[in-house]
Amino acid sequence: MGKIHVLSENVANQIAAGEVVERPASVVKEMLENSLDAGANRIKISVEAGGKKLIQITDNGCGMVRDDAMLAFERHATSKIKNAEDLLSVATLGFRGEALPSIASVSRLRLETRAAEEPAGTVIEINGGKIARIEEAGMPEGTSITVRDLFFNTPARKKFLKAESTELSHIASLVTHYALAHPDKHFELHSASNAMLVAPPVAGHSERVYQVFGKETLDQLIPVASRQALEHIGLPQPPPWRRKEVDRDDGAGTKEPGEIRVHGFVSKPEIQKLNRNSIFVFVNGRLIRDRLVQHGLTEAYRNIIPPTVYPVVLLFLELPAAEIDVNVHPSKTEVRFRQQTVMHDFVRDTVRAALMKARPVPQFVTEMRAHATAGQALTPGALYGGQPPSGGELSALSSRFSDNGSRPPGADPLTLQPPVMPAISSRFQFEGGIAIEANAAIPVARGMESVPIAPDFAVTLPRHQFEAVPDHGCSPAIDVSEQEPTLSALGTLRPLGQIRNSFILAVNEDGLWIIDQHVAHERVLFERVLKQRAAMKVESQRLLMPIVLELSPAQQAVFSEISDELARNGFEAEPFGARSVAVKLAPAGVDAGAVEHLLHEVLDQFASEEQSLNLEKIRAAIAASIACHAAIKVNMPLEQNKMEWLLAELSKTDHPMSCPHGRPVVLRYSVKDIQKAFKRI
Ligand code: ADP
Ligand code: MG
């Protein structure tokens, strides 16, 4: 029995219109989604010339009976929805019935498929939209689609394709991310004779991350998981024309509103990316780009990482199908959440809570390795399986390594180099095992090929382990506990002294720690000001002489908006003439000399803010400014007990790992890292 039917014109017209086949990766995406919709748990993709010459995808899904195989190439022919109502709760990845006909019209396509209920399979060949051959053939259950010479008959579109390596990187990234979303399935991606990804089923998402990216990447990520019951399903108020209907539904028994769930990974604060390309969000198994979720993430990382950088995120959101509208964009990369605020806050709170709980310690060794790549955001470990690079693409990559001059030529990129202190300017640029970044590299599982990563989907496969120098038997082993320390250990550190009166050196059983005294104190004060503010107990000091500030028109506008909040934070400032204010009281701890600078800073920050101000943001910004100006400065000698006090205070903060502006506070050089550097392990 056939399952596919052509949608009525009325339904077809309600589907977001537009071209889906833009490039080889979009063909792969559509076909991959079809395989997943067909229930396949084994999907193999082979490409040649970045998919321009050939894309073949073979699955072990339900296959199609002969009639369906023929119908599948009709426009708006689908087995996934029937009527307009179904569009409101699409449970499959596809539903538009347009991918196969679109792909077949711009390529030479061969479909081989067999459904379980039919003894023989069907082969269909279509060239540029014209059926060339239909025949029966023996084959295993499932579907295999081969797409050759994409855009051979539309030269204008062909011209828009990028270099083979770029197209390949888009495909690789796409397949990798679908593989991450479905750890229980077997995925393979081959480019010519190279196995780029071979991922047999594993138990869960962390195992998949480990399998695909390696241990170091997994170590840089914090797992997130949460669920929340929905109070109602769908829009809070159904549109007026549907109210009656809904009322009737309710009469028949209220629908269970269900829940939203999220799990996945977010990066520790020291991983900072220059763009959003490392943020991957799946909604009900669909890879999407969504501003609402992005915003929730930005909020979660507020005051943890600087506002100009982005984390690495892999989030899987699951919610009842009726809670999202997937019919928004032809390539189905956008969804509309029906309960936007609920979703936004759920993402923000879950990620924030995970970050607060993990309190991870930035690894000093990561930092050491980092500066080699800081400028280019390339990852040495991501390059190739320990063998020398070959081919144009790779030599281009390797020459970029030597260009930036930070690693001696020929040095194994994965062996810890003798610590060369990074320049101060690159001090905070971390780069570890994750290189999900524009221009990073995809190494192959075992082969040699590597391609530069396209900006939107970039992946890195495993980095290699450090190689230990053989033990000559003269060095007794040092006991190292495997337990990852957290920043709660800060209070137990023994300070040894300061480097240049700016960085506190401290030790404990876990290793050597370096604390930036200014940002450490900043974090302590930031949280204190926020707490005092919440309790309406901010301490003030009266200035000997009022300070008169001249304000620009933009600053005046901001001042009138936030003056109440400034007052609650210990300022007393009154208009003084047309364009000035006189400040009489300032928060305790802030030098009179810094008050003017502080206020200008706060006002300017909001003057350039595009989004409307919210109270929480204003409070955080004021607290961050007060903390910054009142904190211990660099180049300041500290007594032993002052250092101990600072570390103890820092350990009590909610979030000791980064300052309110998002810079790291503490670096740790673990005993293990020290051993590695001394080649003891
Ligand atoms: P859609 O996925 O939106 O329904 P497509 O053009 O992608 O539209 O596919 C049309 C139909 O062909 C699908 O509804 C499905 O029934 C069938 N189909 C496509 N690919 C496969 C596959 N790999 N295995 C089984 N059936 C498939
Ligand atoms: Mg489809």
XYZ file of C-alpha atoms and ligand atoms in Angstrom:
709
model
C 0.000 0.000 0.000
C 1.340 3.368 -0.972
C 1.761 6.014 1.685
C 2.591 9.040 -0.421
C -0.053 11.407 -1.770
C 0.043 14.749 -3.474
C -1.112 17.534 -1.171
C -4.137 19.512 -2.221
C -3.445 22.913 -3.708
C -4.923 24.543 -0.647
C -2.468 22.787 1.702
C 0.441 23.224 -0.674
C -0.191 26.956 -0.750
C 0.128 27.149 3.013
C 3.619 25.785 2.978
C 6.482 28.276 3.270
C 7.585 28.601 -0.324
C 11.117 28.831 -1.594
C 14.008 26.974 -3.112
C 15.643 24.386 -0.885
C 18.498 23.211 -3.046
C 21.206 25.814 -2.788
C 24.323 23.750 -2.547
C 25.474 20.160 -2.049
C 25.021 20.420 1.711
C 21.345 21.267 1.269
C 20.893 18.112 -0.820
C 22.588 16.109 1.909
C 20.423 17.749 4.545
C 17.159 16.978 2.772
C 18.116 13.391 2.067
C 19.530 12.822 5.536
C 16.278 14.060 7.001
C 14.334 11.761 4.696
C 16.393 8.799 5.881
C 15.804 9.695 9.508
C 12.095 10.152 8.835
C 12.102 6.720 7.197
C 13.251 5.264 10.512
C 16.747 4.372 9.331
C 19.344 3.632 11.964
C 22.194 3.216 9.539
C 23.008 6.014 7.124
C 25.990 6.147 4.854
C 26.873 9.185 2.790
C 29.523 9.305 0.092
C 30.508 12.404 -1.807
C 32.945 13.344 -4.510
C 34.295 16.776 -5.328
C 32.572 18.331 -2.332
C 29.277 16.862 -3.507
C 29.388 18.710 -6.813
C 30.136 15.553 -8.733
C 28.414 12.969 -6.581
C 26.342 12.620 -3.457
C 25.126 9.206 -2.484
C 23.118 8.411 0.589
C 22.138 4.909 1.550
C 19.845 4.060 4.432
C 18.173 1.028 5.951
C 14.859 2.788 6.497
C 11.394 1.687 5.496
C 11.989 2.132 1.755
C 9.222 2.854 -0.729
C 6.890 0.627 -2.676
C 7.025 1.110 -6.431
C 4.033 3.456 -6.665
C 5.388 5.630 -3.899
C 8.812 5.749 -5.473
C 7.261 7.256 -8.563
C 4.978 9.613 -6.693
C 7.810 10.865 -4.509
C 9.084 12.983 -7.401
C 5.830 14.872 -7.819
C 5.707 18.360 -6.313
C 4.062 18.400 -2.890
C 3.991 14.623 -2.703
C 4.587 13.491 0.839
C 3.731 10.719 3.242
C 4.184 13.012 6.233
C 1.186 15.309 6.335
C -2.283 15.210 4.831
C -4.095 18.414 5.629
C -3.565 21.952 6.846
C -4.220 20.918 10.451
C -1.254 18.572 10.311
C 0.959 21.555 9.655
C 0.301 22.650 13.228
C 2.003 19.625 14.714
C 4.595 18.216 12.371
C 6.390 15.317 13.997
C 8.742 14.495 11.126
C 11.715 16.437 9.800
C 10.202 16.729 6.318
C 6.671 17.681 5.384
C 6.860 19.884 2.281
C 7.106 17.148 -0.333
C 9.408 19.272 -2.407
C 12.937 18.074 -1.820
C 13.070 15.074 -4.124
C 11.459 16.807 -7.130
C 13.670 19.859 -6.611
C 16.846 17.814 -6.412
C 15.826 15.634 -9.362
C 15.205 18.676 -11.536
C 18.767 19.975 -11.201
C 20.834 16.789 -11.254
C 21.113 13.267 -12.609
C 19.400 11.298 -9.902
C 19.122 7.568 -9.343
C 16.815 6.184 -6.693
C 17.012 2.596 -5.542
C 14.489 1.602 -2.943
C 12.742 -1.411 -1.527
C 10.016 -1.580 1.094
C 9.847 -4.625 3.349
C 6.511 -5.688 1.900
C 7.757 -5.930 -1.688
C 9.961 -8.749 -2.937
C 11.835 -6.591 -5.437
C 13.050 -3.058 -5.313
C 12.514 -0.155 -7.700
C 15.136 1.765 -9.610
C 14.266 5.155 -11.036
C 16.594 7.403 -12.984
C 15.765 11.031 -13.631
C 17.912 13.457 -15.554
C 17.213 17.126 -15.100
C 13.647 16.354 -14.058
C 12.920 13.899 -16.899
C 12.339 10.269 -16.089
C 14.905 8.198 -17.980
C 14.347 4.736 -16.581
C 12.131 2.798 -14.195
C 12.835 -0.821 -13.485
C 12.709 -3.552 -10.892
C 15.816 -4.880 -9.235
C 16.833 -6.988 -6.284
C 18.245 -5.011 -3.368
C 18.241 -4.894 0.414
C 15.434 -3.108 2.233
C 15.972 0.622 2.420
C 16.784 3.444 0.077
C 19.801 4.638 -1.787
C 19.799 7.911 -3.693
C 22.646 8.980 -5.934
C 22.802 12.567 -7.113
C 25.347 13.314 -9.810
C 26.377 16.574 -11.454
C 24.358 18.928 -9.320
C 23.189 22.007 -11.273
C 24.484 20.575 -14.568
C 21.479 22.124 -16.311
C 21.430 25.395 -14.360
C 24.875 26.909 -14.943
C 23.934 30.138 -13.189
C 23.370 28.281 -9.928
C 26.440 26.164 -10.436
C 28.520 29.312 -10.567
C 27.540 30.153 -7.020
C 29.069 27.021 -5.608
C 32.229 27.491 -3.600
C 35.486 25.572 -3.678
C 35.147 21.824 -3.301
C 36.740 21.967 0.113
C 34.247 24.573 1.290
C 31.274 22.603 0.060
C 32.730 19.491 1.640
C 33.185 21.207 4.959
C 29.538 22.252 4.954
C 28.539 18.668 4.316
C 30.907 17.285 6.933
C 29.678 19.698 9.501
C 26.064 18.960 8.757
C 26.501 15.194 8.927
C 28.530 15.481 12.113
C 25.871 17.493 13.809
C 23.110 15.147 12.801
C 25.300 12.324 14.078
C 25.596 14.188 17.378
C 21.840 14.540 17.554
C 21.252 10.823 16.984
C 23.833 8.885 18.981
C 21.803 5.689 18.696
C 22.279 5.586 14.917
C 25.173 4.645 12.697
C 26.491 7.464 10.519
C 29.219 7.364 7.919
C 30.582 10.051 5.687
C 33.106 9.311 2.986
C 34.709 11.771 0.633
C 36.167 9.918 -2.340
C 38.126 7.171 -0.571
C 38.485 8.985 2.755
C 36.408 8.062 5.744
C 35.604 11.462 7.242
C 33.268 10.179 9.880
C 32.475 6.668 11.006
C 30.221 6.729 14.026
C 28.638 3.460 15.121
C 25.766 3.702 17.618
C 26.735 4.664 21.165
C 24.862 4.909 24.440
C 24.244 8.657 24.609
C 25.200 12.148 23.641
C 28.362 12.406 25.731
C 29.612 9.158 24.261
C 28.903 10.608 20.835
C 30.778 13.826 21.569
C 33.655 11.708 22.814
C 33.490 9.486 19.743
C 33.413 12.365 17.302
C 35.504 15.053 18.972
C 37.620 13.225 21.535
C 38.135 13.439 25.256
C 39.592 16.903 25.473
C 36.590 18.466 23.828
C 34.287 16.596 26.135
C 36.324 17.867 29.082
C 35.776 21.439 27.983
C 32.032 21.039 27.982
C 29.588 21.105 30.823
C 26.579 18.834 30.487
C 23.175 20.462 30.737
C 19.873 18.735 31.335
C 16.559 19.994 32.529
C 12.847 19.659 32.048
C 9.915 21.863 32.795
C 6.221 21.155 32.737
C 4.201 23.407 30.480
C 1.286 25.155 32.023
C -0.683 25.080 28.846
C -0.136 23.938 25.331
C 0.174 26.240 22.348
C -0.548 29.918 22.371
C -1.751 31.313 25.682
C -4.858 32.607 23.907
C -5.897 30.809 20.765
C -6.720 33.215 17.954
C -10.365 34.345 18.100
C -11.450 32.305 15.107
C -10.278 29.121 16.785
C -11.565 29.739 20.260
C -14.787 27.841 19.817
C -12.993 24.858 18.445
C -10.552 24.818 21.332
C -13.377 25.124 23.817
C -14.919 22.069 22.254
C -11.624 20.245 22.564
C -11.481 21.156 26.195
C -14.934 19.802 26.716
C -13.827 16.469 25.335
C -11.076 16.243 27.946
C -8.231 18.675 28.446
C -5.110 17.891 26.494
C -2.061 17.081 28.557
C 0.126 20.175 28.141
C 3.313 18.117 28.233
C 6.745 19.447 29.030
C 9.835 20.942 27.506
C 13.119 19.175 27.901
C 16.636 20.158 27.131
C 19.928 18.376 27.292
C 23.297 18.888 25.740
C 26.531 20.694 26.422
C 27.780 24.204 26.896
C 31.394 25.271 27.063
C 33.301 26.369 30.114
C 33.835 30.112 30.271
C 37.404 29.984 29.039
C 36.271 28.764 25.644
C 35.458 31.912 23.774
C 34.536 32.055 20.134
C 34.462 35.128 17.995
C 31.137 34.300 16.349
C 28.054 32.184 16.860
C 29.191 29.428 14.549
C 29.787 27.028 17.387
C 26.261 27.209 18.703
C 24.163 24.279 17.582
C 20.585 24.013 18.621
C 18.342 21.121 17.728
C 14.632 21.353 18.261
C 12.920 17.988 18.126
C 15.881 16.587 16.209
C 15.943 19.449 13.717
C 19.026 21.646 13.439
C 17.856 25.228 13.614
C 19.092 28.781 13.930
C 17.001 30.704 16.363
C 17.435 34.186 17.726
C 15.323 33.562 20.755
C 17.437 30.639 21.906
C 20.618 32.539 21.034
C 19.448 35.389 23.188
C 18.681 33.043 26.066
C 22.221 31.713 25.778
C 23.737 35.186 25.727
C 21.808 35.980 28.879
C 23.012 32.779 30.515
C 26.618 33.764 29.881
C 26.139 37.394 30.864
C 28.957 38.522 33.154
C 30.598 35.149 32.674
C 32.141 35.704 29.281
C 32.683 39.070 27.608
C 29.684 40.305 25.634
C 31.660 40.215 22.386
C 32.432 36.508 22.392
C 30.344 33.351 22.191
C 30.394 29.934 23.797
C 30.309 26.510 22.198
C 26.840 25.084 22.612
C 25.213 21.846 21.606
C 21.628 21.852 22.809
C 18.848 19.422 22.141
C 15.447 20.821 22.909
C 12.405 18.635 22.891
C 8.887 19.880 23.143
C 5.428 18.794 22.038
C 5.103 19.115 18.254
C 2.213 21.532 18.676
C 4.518 23.905 20.541
C 6.502 24.843 17.476
C 5.679 26.043 14.011
C 8.156 24.465 11.618
C 6.510 25.899 8.555
C 8.407 29.159 8.710
C 11.272 28.769 6.318
C 11.622 26.654 3.151
C 14.808 24.991 4.294
C 13.192 24.335 7.673
C 16.129 25.859 9.555
C 13.896 28.126 11.573
C 11.018 27.382 13.861
C 8.635 29.595 15.713
C 8.040 28.756 19.331
C 4.475 29.250 20.421
C 5.513 30.100 23.984
C 8.495 32.281 23.300
C 9.139 33.673 26.753
C 8.842 30.281 28.369
C 11.385 28.821 25.950
C 13.754 31.737 26.260
C 13.782 31.701 30.041
C 13.996 27.933 30.184
C 17.150 27.916 28.064
C 18.656 30.837 29.959
C 17.979 29.421 33.410
C 19.064 25.883 32.576
C 22.369 26.942 31.085
C 23.037 29.488 33.788
C 22.374 26.931 36.507
C 24.690 24.427 34.845
C 27.464 27.016 34.646
C 27.016 28.003 38.257
C 27.026 24.418 39.420
C 30.073 23.308 37.496
C 32.376 26.123 38.615
C 35.042 24.770 36.346
C 38.685 25.775 36.725
C 40.365 27.082 33.587
C 43.291 24.896 32.700
C 46.594 26.600 32.612
C 47.910 24.117 30.087
C 45.073 24.875 27.740
C 46.197 28.441 27.854
C 49.752 27.505 26.994
C 48.697 25.570 23.986
C 46.201 28.209 23.144
C 48.401 31.032 22.164
C 49.762 29.095 19.222
C 46.363 29.324 17.708
C 44.913 32.382 19.258
C 45.024 34.515 16.156
C 43.686 32.031 13.676
C 41.495 29.936 15.899
C 42.934 26.830 14.396
C 43.299 23.810 16.546
C 46.507 21.921 16.281
C 44.974 18.741 17.563
C 42.291 18.960 14.993
C 44.613 18.815 12.106
C 45.468 15.337 11.127
C 46.002 11.897 12.558
C 49.576 12.456 13.571
C 50.836 12.270 10.022
C 52.320 15.053 7.997
C 49.855 17.016 5.956
C 49.625 16.674 2.239
C 47.694 18.371 -0.519
C 47.055 22.030 -1.157
C 44.504 22.581 1.524
C 46.595 21.041 4.222
C 49.800 22.730 3.345
C 47.899 25.983 3.368
C 46.785 25.192 6.857
C 50.170 24.131 8.068
C 51.822 27.172 6.600
C 49.418 29.256 8.599
C 50.707 27.532 11.651
C 54.288 28.338 10.895
C 53.308 31.797 9.777
C 52.079 32.742 13.126
C 55.435 31.674 14.358
C 54.429 30.323 17.686
C 55.454 26.738 17.210
C 58.835 25.540 16.040
C 58.584 23.924 12.624
C 58.245 20.192 12.827
C 57.128 20.209 16.429
C 54.390 17.768 17.162
C 51.395 20.026 17.517
C 49.996 17.857 20.234
C 52.915 17.605 22.528
C 52.998 20.163 25.233
C 55.576 22.731 24.291
C 57.857 24.292 26.848
C 55.757 27.097 28.201
C 56.370 30.266 26.278
C 54.351 32.921 28.009
C 51.785 34.318 25.675
C 51.800 37.987 24.987
C 49.539 39.827 27.366
C 47.195 40.729 24.561
C 46.485 37.087 23.829
C 46.405 36.155 27.447
C 42.751 35.438 27.584
C 42.337 33.755 24.303
C 41.816 30.149 24.968
C 41.720 27.409 22.476
C 41.482 23.799 23.366
C 40.316 20.679 21.725
C 37.263 22.269 20.268
C 37.784 24.132 17.106
C 34.323 24.796 16.007
C 35.157 27.971 14.263
C 35.442 29.513 10.882
C 38.629 28.393 9.208
C 39.260 25.582 11.594
C 40.033 22.198 10.177
C 38.225 18.921 9.917
C 40.622 16.077 10.122
C 39.548 12.703 8.908
C 38.999 9.747 11.126
C 41.947 7.830 9.880
C 42.807 9.321 6.558
C 44.751 12.334 5.557
C 42.268 14.729 4.178
C 41.445 17.901 5.907
C 39.287 20.747 4.803
C 38.814 24.247 6.057
C 35.608 24.706 7.866
C 32.902 26.808 6.463
C 31.580 29.394 8.814
C 28.206 28.009 9.644
C 28.843 24.423 10.498
C 32.284 23.505 11.557
C 33.578 20.470 13.285
C 36.756 18.970 14.499
C 37.431 15.329 14.944
C 39.511 13.879 17.782
C 42.798 15.255 18.857
C 45.537 12.877 19.707
C 46.791 11.994 23.089
C 49.988 13.405 24.432
C 52.904 11.149 23.814
C 54.867 10.311 26.881
C 58.601 9.920 26.760
C 59.447 6.407 27.929
C 60.144 6.162 31.617
C 63.785 5.379 32.306
C 62.985 4.107 35.723
C 64.732 6.932 37.567
C 61.672 8.919 38.505
C 59.273 7.616 41.106
C 55.660 8.179 40.177
C 53.692 10.972 41.753
C 50.210 10.170 42.970
C 47.668 12.165 41.093
C 44.048 11.916 41.919
C 41.856 11.941 38.864
C 39.279 14.104 40.561
C 38.735 17.418 38.771
C 39.059 20.156 41.353
C 36.488 22.879 41.369
C 36.860 26.458 42.380
C 35.501 25.619 45.781
C 39.129 24.632 46.465
C 40.157 28.285 46.301
C 39.732 28.821 50.018
C 42.281 26.122 50.790
C 45.039 27.501 48.579
C 48.328 28.601 50.083
C 49.461 31.863 48.483
C 53.199 31.912 47.732
C 53.539 35.472 46.531
C 52.781 37.745 43.628
C 54.126 38.006 40.121
C 54.797 41.684 39.412
C 52.503 42.648 42.251
C 49.579 41.666 40.025
C 49.067 37.923 39.940
C 48.875 35.791 43.051
C 50.676 32.466 42.876
C 49.198 29.779 45.083
C 49.461 26.028 45.517
C 47.510 23.124 46.836
C 47.443 19.393 46.183
C 45.903 19.979 42.769
C 48.745 22.036 41.412
C 49.841 25.570 40.816
C 47.251 28.306 40.622
C 47.511 31.837 39.338
C 44.929 34.371 40.335
C 44.506 37.762 38.739
C 44.143 39.904 41.859
C 42.184 42.695 40.236
C 39.568 40.555 38.541
C 39.331 38.283 41.582
C 38.462 41.212 43.790
C 36.181 42.564 41.089
C 34.149 39.359 41.156
C 33.932 39.465 44.955
C 32.751 43.081 44.942
C 30.387 42.565 42.017
C 28.473 39.876 43.837
C 28.567 41.851 47.074
C 27.110 44.962 45.444
C 24.355 42.902 43.798
C 23.481 41.291 47.112
C 23.523 44.577 48.987
C 21.401 46.108 46.276
C 18.872 43.282 46.520
C 18.673 43.876 50.275
C 18.548 47.667 49.683
C 21.674 48.017 51.797
C 24.309 49.509 49.528
C 26.849 51.452 51.555
C 27.594 55.008 50.494
C 30.236 57.566 51.284
C 29.754 61.321 51.233
C 32.150 63.062 48.897
C 34.087 65.960 50.398
C 33.186 68.100 47.410
C 30.302 67.338 45.068
C 31.583 66.210 41.701
C 29.984 67.963 38.762
C 29.606 65.885 35.600
C 28.801 67.293 32.222
C 26.579 64.962 30.228
C 26.121 64.579 26.507
C 22.504 64.519 25.278
C 22.644 60.722 24.977
C 24.053 60.435 28.483
C 21.346 62.743 29.811
C 18.699 60.513 28.319
C 20.206 57.449 29.950
C 20.702 59.293 33.229
C 17.055 60.188 33.522
C 16.168 56.581 32.864
C 18.543 54.993 35.368
C 18.857 57.674 38.049
C 16.586 55.781 40.449
C 18.696 52.702 40.104
C 21.859 54.737 40.611
C 20.365 56.079 43.825
C 19.681 52.547 45.019
C 23.294 51.703 44.344
C 24.635 54.354 46.652
C 24.817 57.400 44.402
C 23.234 60.715 45.100
C 23.265 62.813 41.972
C 21.129 65.835 41.242
C 20.661 67.920 38.130
C 23.000 70.883 38.231
C 22.275 73.382 35.519
C 20.970 72.319 32.155
C 23.451 69.656 31.144
C 25.222 68.664 34.328
C 24.656 66.631 37.450
C 26.265 67.070 40.836
C 27.250 63.863 42.622
C 27.276 64.109 46.409
C 27.225 60.479 47.527
C 29.071 57.566 45.932
C 29.229 53.862 46.770
C 31.712 52.988 49.507
C 35.089 51.858 48.292
C 35.088 53.882 45.085
C 37.739 56.593 45.088
C 36.371 60.087 44.623
C 38.694 60.386 41.638
C 37.080 57.367 39.974
C 33.466 58.470 40.396
C 33.350 60.602 37.285
C 34.880 57.903 35.121
C 32.567 55.288 36.587
C 29.407 57.230 35.860
C 30.467 58.143 32.345
C 31.231 54.494 31.728
C 27.811 53.325 32.883
C 25.953 56.015 30.954
C 27.927 55.407 27.773
C 27.354 51.719 27.948
C 23.616 52.183 27.850
C 23.731 55.039 25.388
C 25.116 52.638 22.802
C 22.798 49.786 23.730
C 20.362 49.016 20.962
C 17.964 46.910 22.912
C 15.689 48.414 25.481
C 17.093 48.525 28.959
C 15.935 46.056 31.508
C 16.415 46.418 35.190
C 18.527 43.344 35.590
C 20.965 44.526 32.954
C 21.166 47.972 34.502
C 21.845 46.520 37.926
C 24.520 44.179 36.636
C 26.209 46.962 34.698
C 26.242 49.354 37.641
C 27.503 46.652 39.981
C 30.203 45.662 37.493
C 31.375 49.249 37.194
C 31.419 49.834 40.924
C 33.318 46.563 41.414
C 35.839 47.440 38.761
C 36.592 50.850 40.228
C 36.677 49.738 43.847
C 38.733 46.571 43.339
C 42.387 46.081 44.216
C 44.416 47.193 41.244
C 47.252 45.414 39.502
C 50.770 46.523 40.453
C 49.770 46.575 44.085
C 51.790 44.656 46.668
C 49.613 42.492 48.924
C 50.381 41.128 52.375
C 50.083 37.381 52.890
C 46.911 37.709 54.935
C 45.347 39.981 52.338
C 45.999 37.352 49.659
C 44.494 34.657 51.867
C 41.498 36.841 52.538
C 40.985 37.474 48.839
C 41.120 33.787 47.942
C 38.742 32.911 50.749
C 36.303 35.610 49.633
C 36.574 34.489 46.038
C 35.797 30.906 46.966
C 32.562 32.099 48.551
C 31.285 33.804 45.414
C 28.627 32.178 43.286
C 30.731 32.367 40.222
C 34.443 32.546 40.912
C 35.629 31.550 37.465
C 35.298 34.807 35.629
C 35.052 38.502 36.340
C 31.859 40.445 35.608
C 33.267 41.329 32.203
C 33.835 37.681 31.472
C 37.589 37.427 31.838
C 39.009 34.431 33.681
C 39.977 34.946 37.302
C 41.956 31.832 37.983
C 44.208 29.560 35.983
C 45.365 26.194 37.199
C 48.406 24.268 36.134
C 47.435 20.820 37.358
C 49.867 18.272 38.714
C 49.049 16.180 35.688
C 49.926 19.017 33.353
C 53.148 19.605 35.228
C 53.990 15.935 34.930
C 53.220 16.001 31.247
C 55.425 19.027 30.726
C 58.262 17.259 32.522
C 57.557 14.175 30.386
C 56.840 12.054 33.435
C 53.656 10.741 31.924
P 9.026 15.323 2.418
O 10.204 14.761 3.126
O 8.800 16.745 2.732
O 7.799 14.494 2.565
P 10.531 14.729 0.022
O 10.463 15.264 -1.357
O 11.795 14.907 0.750
O 9.340 15.349 0.852
O 10.185 13.198 -0.031
C 8.954 12.780 -0.559
C 8.523 11.464 0.043
O 9.381 10.442 -0.398
C 8.592 11.428 1.550
O 7.403 11.908 2.123
C 8.773 9.933 1.819
O 7.542 9.272 1.865
C 9.512 9.457 0.581
N 10.955 9.306 0.864
C 11.926 10.175 0.555
N 13.126 9.719 0.941
C 12.920 8.508 1.510
C 13.753 7.519 2.120
N 15.082 7.697 2.232
N 13.181 6.401 2.597
C 11.848 6.213 2.499
N 11.014 7.106 1.953
C 11.512 8.246 1.463
Mg 12.120 15.427 2.805
